[in-house]
Amino acid sequence: MFKYLIVFCLIGLLLIYLGNYFDLQREKISRKEYDRRIRFFILLIFIIIAALAYMRRR
């Protein structure tokens, strides 16, 4: 069960990243907006890692 949770989280994060990248390539968002979204994306990764580590220890 835990392995599936990690796989789904990784797939979800990959889709978010690719969506932001393609929006930048199609010029739907500015470079500044892209940088803001990537910073939020990195924060989201750290939160998920912390949550998974917490769940793993319990």
PDB file of C-alpha atoms in Angstrom, residues 22-54:
ATOM      1  CA  PHE A  22       4.324  23.311 -21.198  1.00  0.00           C
ATOM      2  CA  ASP A  23       2.467  26.461 -20.134  1.00  0.00           C
ATOM      3  CA  LEU A  24       5.808  28.310 -20.143  1.00  0.00           C
ATOM      4  CA  GLN A  25       6.713  26.909 -23.572  1.00  0.00           C
ATOM      5  CA  ARG A  26       3.349  27.975 -25.035  1.00  0.00           C
ATOM      6  CA  GLU A  27       3.808  31.396 -23.409  1.00  0.00           C
ATOM      7  CA  LYS A  28       0.571  31.062 -21.439  1.00  0.00           C
ATOM      8  CA  ILE A  29       2.476  32.149 -18.315  1.00  0.00           C
ATOM      9  CA  SER A  30       5.420  34.494 -17.825  1.00  0.00           C
ATOM     10  CA  ARG A  31       8.835  33.406 -16.636  1.00  0.00           C
ATOM     11  CA  LYS A  32       8.154  35.091 -13.290  1.00  0.00           C
ATOM     12  CA  GLU A  33       4.932  33.109 -12.835  1.00  0.00           C
ATOM     13  CA  TYR A  34       6.769  29.915 -13.834  1.00  0.00           C
ATOM     14  CA  ASP A  35       9.454  30.568 -11.194  1.00  0.00           C
ATOM     15  CA  ARG A  36       6.758  31.167  -8.562  1.00  0.00           C
ATOM     16  CA  ARG A  37       5.019  27.918  -9.476  1.00  0.00           C
ATOM     17  CA  ILE A  38       8.293  25.972  -9.363  1.00  0.00           C
ATOM     18  CA  ARG A  39       9.075  27.338  -5.884  1.00  0.00           C
ATOM     19  CA  PHE A  40       5.614  26.225  -4.773  1.00  0.00           C
ATOM     20  CA  PHE A  41       6.232  22.843  -6.435  1.00  0.00           C
ATOM     21  CA  ILE A  42       9.492  22.379  -4.499  1.00  0.00           C
ATOM     22  CA  LEU A  43       7.720  23.305  -1.257  1.00  0.00           C
ATOM     23  CA  LEU A  44       5.041  20.734  -2.080  1.00  0.00           C
ATOM     24  CA  ILE A  45       7.724  18.065  -2.595  1.00  0.00           C
ATOM     25  CA  PHE A  46       9.214  18.789   0.843  1.00  0.00           C
ATOM     26  CA  ILE A  47       5.778  18.615   2.483  1.00  0.00           C
ATOM     27  CA  ILE A  48       5.042  15.264   0.823  1.00  0.00           C
ATOM     28  CA  ILE A  49       8.452  13.869   1.832  1.00  0.00           C
ATOM     29  CA  ALA A  50       7.842  14.956   5.432  1.00  0.00           C
ATOM     30  CA  ALA A  51       4.358  13.413   5.419  1.00  0.00           C
ATOM     31  CA  LEU A  52       5.634  10.140   3.971  1.00  0.00           C
ATOM     32  CA  ALA A  53       8.487   9.999   6.488  1.00  0.00           C
ATOM     33  CA  TYR A  54       6.013  10.627   9.309  1.00  0.00           C
TER      34      TYR A  54
END
